[in-house]
Coordinates of C-alpha atoms in Angstrom, one line a residue:
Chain A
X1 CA 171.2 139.0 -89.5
X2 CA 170.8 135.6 -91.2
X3 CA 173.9 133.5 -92.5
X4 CA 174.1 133.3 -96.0
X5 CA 173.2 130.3 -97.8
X6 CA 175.8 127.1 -98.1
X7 CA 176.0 123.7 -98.2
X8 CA 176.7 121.5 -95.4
X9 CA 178.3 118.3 -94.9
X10 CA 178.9 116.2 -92.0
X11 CA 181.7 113.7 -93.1
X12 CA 182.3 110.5 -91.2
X13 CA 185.8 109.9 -90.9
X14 CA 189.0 111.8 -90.6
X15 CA 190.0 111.0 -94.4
X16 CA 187.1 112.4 -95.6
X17 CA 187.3 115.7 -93.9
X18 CA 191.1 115.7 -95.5
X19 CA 189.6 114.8 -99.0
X20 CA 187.1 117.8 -99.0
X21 CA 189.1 120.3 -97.8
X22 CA 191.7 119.4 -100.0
X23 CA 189.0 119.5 -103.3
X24 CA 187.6 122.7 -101.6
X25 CA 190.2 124.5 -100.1
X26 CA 189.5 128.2 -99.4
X27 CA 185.9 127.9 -100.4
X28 CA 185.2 125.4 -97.6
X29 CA 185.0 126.2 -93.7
X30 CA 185.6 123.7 -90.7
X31 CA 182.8 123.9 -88.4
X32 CA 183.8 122.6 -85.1
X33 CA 182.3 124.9 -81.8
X34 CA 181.3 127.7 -84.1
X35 CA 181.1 130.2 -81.6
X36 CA 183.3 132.5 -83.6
X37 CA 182.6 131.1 -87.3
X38 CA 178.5 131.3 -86.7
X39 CA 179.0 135.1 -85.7
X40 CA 180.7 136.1 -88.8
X41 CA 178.4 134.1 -91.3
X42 CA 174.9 136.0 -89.1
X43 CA 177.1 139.3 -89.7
X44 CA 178.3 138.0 -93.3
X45 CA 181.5 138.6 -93.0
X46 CA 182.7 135.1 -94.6
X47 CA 180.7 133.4 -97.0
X48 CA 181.9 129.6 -97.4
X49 CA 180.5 127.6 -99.8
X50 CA 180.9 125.0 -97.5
X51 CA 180.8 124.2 -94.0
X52 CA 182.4 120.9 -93.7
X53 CA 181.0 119.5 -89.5
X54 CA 183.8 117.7 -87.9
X55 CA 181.7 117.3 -84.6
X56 CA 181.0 113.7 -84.5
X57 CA 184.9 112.4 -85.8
X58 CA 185.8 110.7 -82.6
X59 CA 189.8 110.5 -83.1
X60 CA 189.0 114.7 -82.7
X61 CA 187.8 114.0 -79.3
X62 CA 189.2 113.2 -76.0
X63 CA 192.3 114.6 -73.4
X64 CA 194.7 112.5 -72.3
X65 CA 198.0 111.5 -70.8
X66 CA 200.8 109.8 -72.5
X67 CA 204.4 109.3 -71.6
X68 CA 204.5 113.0 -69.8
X69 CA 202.8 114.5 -72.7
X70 CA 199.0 115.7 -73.1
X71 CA 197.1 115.2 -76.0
X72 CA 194.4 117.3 -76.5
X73 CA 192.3 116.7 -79.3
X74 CA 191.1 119.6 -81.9
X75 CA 187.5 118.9 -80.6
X76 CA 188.1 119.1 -77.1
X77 CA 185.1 121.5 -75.8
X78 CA 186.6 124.5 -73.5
X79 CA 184.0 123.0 -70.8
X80 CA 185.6 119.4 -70.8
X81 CA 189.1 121.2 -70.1
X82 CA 187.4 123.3 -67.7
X83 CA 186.3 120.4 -66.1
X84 CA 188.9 117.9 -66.5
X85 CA 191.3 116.4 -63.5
X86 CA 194.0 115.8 -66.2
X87 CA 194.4 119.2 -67.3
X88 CA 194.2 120.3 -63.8
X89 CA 196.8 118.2 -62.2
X90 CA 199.5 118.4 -65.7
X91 CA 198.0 121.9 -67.0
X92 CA 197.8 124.2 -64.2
X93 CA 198.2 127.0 -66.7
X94 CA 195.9 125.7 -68.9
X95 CA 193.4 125.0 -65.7
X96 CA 194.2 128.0 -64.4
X97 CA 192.9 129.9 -68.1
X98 CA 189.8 128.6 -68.5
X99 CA 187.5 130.0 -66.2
X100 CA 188.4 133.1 -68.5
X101 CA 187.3 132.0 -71.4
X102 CA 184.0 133.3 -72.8
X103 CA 180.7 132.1 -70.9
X104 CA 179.5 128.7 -70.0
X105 CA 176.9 128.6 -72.9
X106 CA 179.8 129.2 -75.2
X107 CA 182.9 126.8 -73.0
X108 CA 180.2 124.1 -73.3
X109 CA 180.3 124.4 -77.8
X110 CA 183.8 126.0 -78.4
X111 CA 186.6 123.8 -78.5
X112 CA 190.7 124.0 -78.0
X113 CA 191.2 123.4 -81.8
X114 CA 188.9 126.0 -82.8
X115 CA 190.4 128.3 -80.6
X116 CA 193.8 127.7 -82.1
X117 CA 193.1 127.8 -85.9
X118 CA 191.1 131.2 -85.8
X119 CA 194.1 132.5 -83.7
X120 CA 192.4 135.3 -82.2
X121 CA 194.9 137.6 -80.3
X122 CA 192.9 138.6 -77.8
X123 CA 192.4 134.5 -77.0
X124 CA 193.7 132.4 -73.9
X125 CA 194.5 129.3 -75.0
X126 CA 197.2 130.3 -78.0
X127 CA 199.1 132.2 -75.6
X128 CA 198.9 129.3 -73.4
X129 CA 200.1 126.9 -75.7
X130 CA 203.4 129.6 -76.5
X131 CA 204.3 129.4 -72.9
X132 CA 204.2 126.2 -72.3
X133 CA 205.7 125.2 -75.6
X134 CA 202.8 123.3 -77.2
X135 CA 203.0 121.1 -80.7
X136 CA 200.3 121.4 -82.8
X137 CA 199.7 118.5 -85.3
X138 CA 198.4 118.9 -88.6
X139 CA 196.9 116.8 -91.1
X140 CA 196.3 116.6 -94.8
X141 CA 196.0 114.4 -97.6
X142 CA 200.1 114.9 -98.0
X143 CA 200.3 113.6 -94.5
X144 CA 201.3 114.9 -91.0
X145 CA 203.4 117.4 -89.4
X146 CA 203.6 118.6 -86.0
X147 CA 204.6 122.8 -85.9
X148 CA 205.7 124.5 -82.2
X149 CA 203.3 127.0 -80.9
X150 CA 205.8 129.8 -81.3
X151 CA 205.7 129.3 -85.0
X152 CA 202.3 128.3 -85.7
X153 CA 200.7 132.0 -85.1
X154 CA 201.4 134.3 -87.9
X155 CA 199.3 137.1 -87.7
X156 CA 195.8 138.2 -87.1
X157 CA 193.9 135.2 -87.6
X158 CA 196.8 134.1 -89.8
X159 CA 198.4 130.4 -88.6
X160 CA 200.4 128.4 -90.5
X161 CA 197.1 126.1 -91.5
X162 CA 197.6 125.5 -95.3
X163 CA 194.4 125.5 -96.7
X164 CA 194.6 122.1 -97.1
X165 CA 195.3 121.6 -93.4
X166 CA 193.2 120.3 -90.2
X167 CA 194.4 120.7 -86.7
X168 CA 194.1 117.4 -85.6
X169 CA 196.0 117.6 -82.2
X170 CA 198.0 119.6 -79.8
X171 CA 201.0 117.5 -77.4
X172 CA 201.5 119.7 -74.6
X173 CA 204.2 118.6 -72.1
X174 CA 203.0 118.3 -69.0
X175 CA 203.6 120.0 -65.7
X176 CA 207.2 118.9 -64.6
X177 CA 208.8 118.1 -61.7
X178 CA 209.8 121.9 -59.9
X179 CA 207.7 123.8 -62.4
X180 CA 204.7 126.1 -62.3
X181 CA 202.3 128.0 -63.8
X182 CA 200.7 131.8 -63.4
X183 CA 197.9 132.9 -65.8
X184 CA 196.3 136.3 -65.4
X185 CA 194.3 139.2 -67.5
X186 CA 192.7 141.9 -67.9
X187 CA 189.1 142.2 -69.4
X188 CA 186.0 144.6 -68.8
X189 CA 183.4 141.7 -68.1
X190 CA 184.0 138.6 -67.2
X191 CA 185.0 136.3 -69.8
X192 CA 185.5 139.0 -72.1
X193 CA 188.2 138.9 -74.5
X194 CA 191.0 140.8 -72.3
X195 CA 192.7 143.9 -73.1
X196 CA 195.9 142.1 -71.5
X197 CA 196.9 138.8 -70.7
X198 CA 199.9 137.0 -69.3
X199 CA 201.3 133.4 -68.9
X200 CA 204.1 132.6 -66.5
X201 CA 205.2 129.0 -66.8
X202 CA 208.7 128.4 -65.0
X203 CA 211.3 126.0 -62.8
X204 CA 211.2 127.5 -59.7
X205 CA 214.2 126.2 -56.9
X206 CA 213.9 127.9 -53.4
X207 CA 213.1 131.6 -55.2
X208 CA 214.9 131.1 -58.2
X209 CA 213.3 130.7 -61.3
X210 CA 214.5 129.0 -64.8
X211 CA 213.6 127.9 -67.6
X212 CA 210.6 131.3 -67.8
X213 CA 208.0 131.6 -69.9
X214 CA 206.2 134.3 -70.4
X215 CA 203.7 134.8 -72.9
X216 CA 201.6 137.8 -73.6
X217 CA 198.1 138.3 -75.2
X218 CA 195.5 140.7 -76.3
X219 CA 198.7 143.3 -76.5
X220 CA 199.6 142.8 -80.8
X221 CA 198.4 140.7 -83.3
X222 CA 198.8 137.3 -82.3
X223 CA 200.0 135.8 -78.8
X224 CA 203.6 136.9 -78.3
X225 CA 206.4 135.3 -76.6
X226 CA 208.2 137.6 -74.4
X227 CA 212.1 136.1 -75.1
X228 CA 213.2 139.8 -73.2
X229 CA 211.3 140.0 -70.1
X230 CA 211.8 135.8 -69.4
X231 CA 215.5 136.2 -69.7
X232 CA 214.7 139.1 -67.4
X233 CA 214.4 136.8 -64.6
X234 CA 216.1 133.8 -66.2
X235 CA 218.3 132.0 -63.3
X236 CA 217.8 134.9 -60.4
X237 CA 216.1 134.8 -57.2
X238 CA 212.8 136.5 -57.2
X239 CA 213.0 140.0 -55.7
X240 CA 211.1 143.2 -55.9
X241 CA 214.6 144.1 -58.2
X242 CA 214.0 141.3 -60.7
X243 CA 210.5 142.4 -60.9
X244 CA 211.1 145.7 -62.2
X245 CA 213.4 144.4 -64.9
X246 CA 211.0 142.0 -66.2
X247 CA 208.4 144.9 -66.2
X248 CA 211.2 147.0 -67.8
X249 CA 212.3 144.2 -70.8
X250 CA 208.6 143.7 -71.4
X251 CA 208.7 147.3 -73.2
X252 CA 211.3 145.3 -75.8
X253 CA 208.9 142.4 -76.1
X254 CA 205.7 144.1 -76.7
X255 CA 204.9 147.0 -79.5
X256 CA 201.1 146.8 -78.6
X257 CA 198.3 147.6 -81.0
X258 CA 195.9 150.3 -79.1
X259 CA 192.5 151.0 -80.6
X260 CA 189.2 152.5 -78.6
X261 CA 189.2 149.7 -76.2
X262 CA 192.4 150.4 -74.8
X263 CA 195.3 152.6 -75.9
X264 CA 198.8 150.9 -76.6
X265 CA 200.5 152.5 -73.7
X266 CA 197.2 151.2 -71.3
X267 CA 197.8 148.2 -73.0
X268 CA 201.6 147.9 -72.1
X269 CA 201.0 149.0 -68.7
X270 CA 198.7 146.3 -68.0
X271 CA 201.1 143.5 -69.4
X272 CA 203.7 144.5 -67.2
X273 CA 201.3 145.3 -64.0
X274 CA 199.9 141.4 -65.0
X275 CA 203.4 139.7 -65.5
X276 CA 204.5 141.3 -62.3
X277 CA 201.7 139.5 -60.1
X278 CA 201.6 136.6 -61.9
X279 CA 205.6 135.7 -61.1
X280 CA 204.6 137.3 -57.3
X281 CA 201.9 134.3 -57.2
X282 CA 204.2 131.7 -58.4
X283 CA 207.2 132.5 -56.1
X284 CA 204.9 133.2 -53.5
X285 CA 202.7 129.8 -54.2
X286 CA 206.0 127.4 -52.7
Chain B
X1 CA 176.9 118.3 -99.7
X2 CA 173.3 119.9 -99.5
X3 CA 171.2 123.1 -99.0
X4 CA 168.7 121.1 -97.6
X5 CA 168.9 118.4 -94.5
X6 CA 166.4 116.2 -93.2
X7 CA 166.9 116.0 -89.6
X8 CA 165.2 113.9 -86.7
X9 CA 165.7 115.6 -83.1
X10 CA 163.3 115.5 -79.6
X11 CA 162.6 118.4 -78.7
X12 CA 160.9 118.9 -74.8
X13 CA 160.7 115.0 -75.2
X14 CA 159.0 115.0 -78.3
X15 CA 160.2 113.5 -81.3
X16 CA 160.7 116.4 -84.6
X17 CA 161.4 115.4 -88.1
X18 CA 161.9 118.2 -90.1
X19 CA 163.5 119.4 -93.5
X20 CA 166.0 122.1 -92.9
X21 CA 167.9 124.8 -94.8
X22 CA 171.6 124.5 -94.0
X23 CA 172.0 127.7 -93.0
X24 CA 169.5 128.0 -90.4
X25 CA 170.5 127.9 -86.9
X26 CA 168.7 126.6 -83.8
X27 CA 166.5 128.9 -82.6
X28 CA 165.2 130.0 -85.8
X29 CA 163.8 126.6 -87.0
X30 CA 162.7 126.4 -83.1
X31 CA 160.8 129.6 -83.5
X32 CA 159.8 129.4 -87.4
X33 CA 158.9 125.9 -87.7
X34 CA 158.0 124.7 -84.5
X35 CA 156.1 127.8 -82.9
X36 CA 158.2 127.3 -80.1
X37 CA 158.9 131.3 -79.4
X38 CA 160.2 131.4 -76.3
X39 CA 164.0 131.4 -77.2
X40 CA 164.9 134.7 -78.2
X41 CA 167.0 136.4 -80.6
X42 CA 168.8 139.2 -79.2
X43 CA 171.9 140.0 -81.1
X44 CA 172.0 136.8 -83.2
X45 CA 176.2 136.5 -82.6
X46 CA 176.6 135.2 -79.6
X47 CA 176.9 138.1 -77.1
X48 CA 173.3 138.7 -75.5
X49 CA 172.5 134.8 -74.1
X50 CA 169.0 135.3 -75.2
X51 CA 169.0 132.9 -77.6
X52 CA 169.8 130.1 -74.8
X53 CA 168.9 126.7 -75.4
X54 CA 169.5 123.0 -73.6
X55 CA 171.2 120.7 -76.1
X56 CA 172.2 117.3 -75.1
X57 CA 172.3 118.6 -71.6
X58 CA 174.4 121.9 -71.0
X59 CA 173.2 125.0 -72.4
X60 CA 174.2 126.9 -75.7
X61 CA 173.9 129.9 -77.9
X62 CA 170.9 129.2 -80.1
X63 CA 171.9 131.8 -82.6
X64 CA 175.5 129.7 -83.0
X65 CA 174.6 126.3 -83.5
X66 CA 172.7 125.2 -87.1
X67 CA 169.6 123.2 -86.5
X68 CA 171.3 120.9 -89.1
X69 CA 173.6 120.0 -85.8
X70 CA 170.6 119.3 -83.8
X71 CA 170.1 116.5 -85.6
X72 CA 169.8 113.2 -83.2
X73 CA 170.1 115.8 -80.6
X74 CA 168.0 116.6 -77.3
X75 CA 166.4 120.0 -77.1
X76 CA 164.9 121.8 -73.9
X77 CA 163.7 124.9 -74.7
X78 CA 162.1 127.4 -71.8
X79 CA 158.4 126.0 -72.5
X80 CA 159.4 122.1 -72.0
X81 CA 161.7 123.2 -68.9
X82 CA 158.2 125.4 -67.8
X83 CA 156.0 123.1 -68.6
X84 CA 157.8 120.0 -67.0
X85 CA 157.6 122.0 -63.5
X86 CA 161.0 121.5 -63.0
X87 CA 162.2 125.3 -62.7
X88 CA 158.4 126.6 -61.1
X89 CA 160.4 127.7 -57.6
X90 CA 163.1 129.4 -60.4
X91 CA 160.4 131.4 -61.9
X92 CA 158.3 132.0 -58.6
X93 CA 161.4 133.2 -57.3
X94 CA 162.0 135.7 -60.6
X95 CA 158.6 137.3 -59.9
X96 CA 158.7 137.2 -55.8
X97 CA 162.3 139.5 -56.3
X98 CA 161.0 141.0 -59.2
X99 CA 164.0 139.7 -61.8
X100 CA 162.5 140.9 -64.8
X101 CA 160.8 144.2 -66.5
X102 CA 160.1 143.8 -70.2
X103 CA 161.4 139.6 -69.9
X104 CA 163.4 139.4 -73.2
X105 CA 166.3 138.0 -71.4
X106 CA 164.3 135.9 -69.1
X107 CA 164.1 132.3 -70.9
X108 CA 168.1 132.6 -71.8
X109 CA 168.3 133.8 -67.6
X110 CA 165.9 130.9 -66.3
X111 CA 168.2 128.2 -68.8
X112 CA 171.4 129.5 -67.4
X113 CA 170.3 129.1 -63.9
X114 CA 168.4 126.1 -64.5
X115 CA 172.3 124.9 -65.0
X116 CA 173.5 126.5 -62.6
X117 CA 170.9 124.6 -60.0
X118 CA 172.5 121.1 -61.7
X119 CA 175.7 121.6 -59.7
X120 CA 173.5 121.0 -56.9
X121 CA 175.2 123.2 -54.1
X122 CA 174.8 127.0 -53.3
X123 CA 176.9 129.2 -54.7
X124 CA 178.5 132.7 -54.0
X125 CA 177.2 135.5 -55.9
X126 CA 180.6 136.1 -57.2
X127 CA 180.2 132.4 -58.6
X128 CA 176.8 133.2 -59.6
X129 CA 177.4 136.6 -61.2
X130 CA 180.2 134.6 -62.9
X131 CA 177.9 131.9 -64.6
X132 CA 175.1 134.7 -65.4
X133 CA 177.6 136.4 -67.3
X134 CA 177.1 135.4 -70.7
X135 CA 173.7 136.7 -70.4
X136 CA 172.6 140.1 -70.9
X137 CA 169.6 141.8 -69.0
X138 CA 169.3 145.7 -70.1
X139 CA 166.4 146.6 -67.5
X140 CA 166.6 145.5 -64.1
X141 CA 170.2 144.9 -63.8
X142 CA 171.5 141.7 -62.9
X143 CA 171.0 142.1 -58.4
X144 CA 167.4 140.9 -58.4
X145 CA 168.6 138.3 -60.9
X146 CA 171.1 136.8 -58.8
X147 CA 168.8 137.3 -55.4
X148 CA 166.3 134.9 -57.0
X149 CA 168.5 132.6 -58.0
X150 CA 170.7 132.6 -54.7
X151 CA 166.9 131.7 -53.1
X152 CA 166.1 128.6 -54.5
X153 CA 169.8 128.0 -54.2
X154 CA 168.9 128.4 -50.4
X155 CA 165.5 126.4 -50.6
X156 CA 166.9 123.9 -52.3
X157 CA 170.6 123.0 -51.0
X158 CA 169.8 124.4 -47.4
X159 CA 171.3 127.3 -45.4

């Protein structure tokens, strides 16, 4: 089908993007990758009144590295993180994610920030950011303020974006000293969306792991911190014992949604069979 | 704020100036108002990979980008790439391991390899299968498809 008609503006700077969506609000869409807003205007299932082009705001753009934090701008394309030494030497999990993400035709338009504002559940990079304990930074004409990853997903498709709001940012902290990272899933085709996903970021001394992370996806609603199944194996040597109780606490964590892709119980099952390689890799991996 | 957007682009290395609707994406003014039909529209939401197009060097969905985002922008579509002789082995290898039946897919397949070939080294059919998989071919299956382009990975980058 054929989008339905709107007007189109391609603003300039920053400010200007935060004046229009402020006099716009929920009649106005940001159009950064597209590659999940263009499908719903060809299907008409949104109809804007405005698409408002933040693709050529260069402070949008650009990954980079200060004082042990990343910064990865809203526009970042998924191919430049694909692609990028930064994210692969302080991002593992992050690196380790985006080969899964969608198809090169699509990694080379979609970008991080897009990925995080439509807050797809079935999407990588939210639950990445929740495991490894992202900021996100938002602007508006009222000003700035940064909101953790655990708090910024609210629902299916629901953030806590104001309407007024642009994600301008994330500040990811990168890799430290001891730590590392585990990302699998579960999808029918490559690059799918999965039908189960898991993040392990963790300290890990000899075999014993602290400070875990886990973070599901494609399980509920939005990308879910597992508190139970982390504190599972918080402080403990990695054993065949410890696995079983993180498979076990994962049951508290998750209450996933089934549907005809995959049934809630399938869906459960794969979260635990996925969190119980992933922490195998990363013990195994020193 | 406007329906209507003048936009100046090259497309195959010629210059376009052109009057556009917002709302139309790529390969529908590439199609409609420049004749250029070789881009197809399969699903028109981003699943099928018919709709493939070069832009500013890497490919995208045609059916997800406006042509109002075009503007200032480079555009290869499969005639300039065909015409430019650039992918002939690609496509003599397509018809030697007979890679297409009905060829709806083809110009979205040849763009996606044509990519693929930029790396510049042979790859695995796992990494091959991997790239190819944002296109969709519903005749031949996707083995003669990744045959022909393992060839000229072979032909080109050695055994």
């Amino acid at each position: 089908m054929k989008a339905p008609r709107f007007s189109y503006v391609r603003p300039e700077s920053l400010e200007r993007v935060l004046e229009l969506l402020a006099e716009h609000g929920d009649e106005a869409r940001i159009l950064a990758g597209g590659q999940s807003l263009m499908p719903t205007l060809n299907m008409r299932l949104s109809e804007p009144r405005l698409l408002i082009d933040i693709n050529r705001i260069d402070a949008l753009k650009g990954i980079s590295l200060e004082d042990g934090t990343v910064r990865v701008g809203a526009l970042a394309r998924h191919a430049e993180l694909l692609d990028s030494p930064l994210v692969a030497e302080h991002l593992p999990l992050i690196a380790a994610a985006m080969p899964h993400v969608a198809h090169v035709a699509v990694r080379n338009r979609g970008t991080f920030g897009g990925s995080i504002a439509l807050a797809d559940p079935a999407a990588e990079l939210p639950a990445c950011a929740v495991a490894l304990d992202a900021a996100f930074v938002l602007a508006s004409l009222r000003g700035r303020r940064t909101v953790p990853a655990r708090s910024f997903f609210h629902g299916l498709y629901e953030t806590e974006l104001a309407e007024d709001e642009l994600l301008v940012e994330a500040r990811i902290p990168a890799l430290a000293a001891g730590y590392r990272s585990s990302f699998l899933e579960f999808a029918r085709r490559h690059g799918d969306f999965a039908l189960a996903g898991i993040c392990c970021h963790a300290r890990i001394d000899g075999a014993v792991l602290s400070d875990v992370r886990l973070a599901c996806f494609g399980s509920e609603d939005r990308p879910r911190f597992a508190g139970a199944a982390s504190a599972a194996a918080e402080g403990r040597a990695w054993s065949g014992e410890v696995k079983e109780a993180v498979k076990a606490a994962l049951g508290g964590d998750l209450d996933p949604i089934g549907n005809f892709h995959a049934s809630a119980a399938t869906r459960l099952h794969l979260a635990r069979v996925l969190a119980g390689r992933a922490l195998d890799r990363m013990a195994a991996a020193g | 704020m406007q329906e209507f957007i003048d936009i100046a682009l090259t497309v195959n290395g010629e210059p376009v100036s052109r009057r556009v609707e917002a709302r139309q994406h790529l390969v529908d003014f590439l199609r409609n108002e420049l004749g250029l039909t070789g881009s197809h529209l399969g699903c028109e939401h981003g699943v099928c990979g018919a709709c493939t197009v070069r832009v500013d060097g890497a490919v995208v969905r045609g059916c997800l980008m406006l042509a109002v985002q075009a503007d200032g922008a480079d555009v290869w579509t499969v005639e300039g790439l065909s015409d430019s002789g650039g992918i002939a082995d690609l496509q003599e290898a397509f018809i030697a391991r007979n890679a297409l039946q009905c060829g709806y897919c083809t110009p979205g397949m040849l763009l996606t390899a044509a990519e693929m070939l930029e790396a510049g080294r042979r790859m695995t059919r796992t990494e091959i299968r991997a790239f190819l998989s944002g296109n969709f071919c519903r005749c031949t299956g996707y083995h003669a498809i990744v045959d022909a382009i393992g060839t000229v990975m072979e032909r080109r980058f050695g055994g």
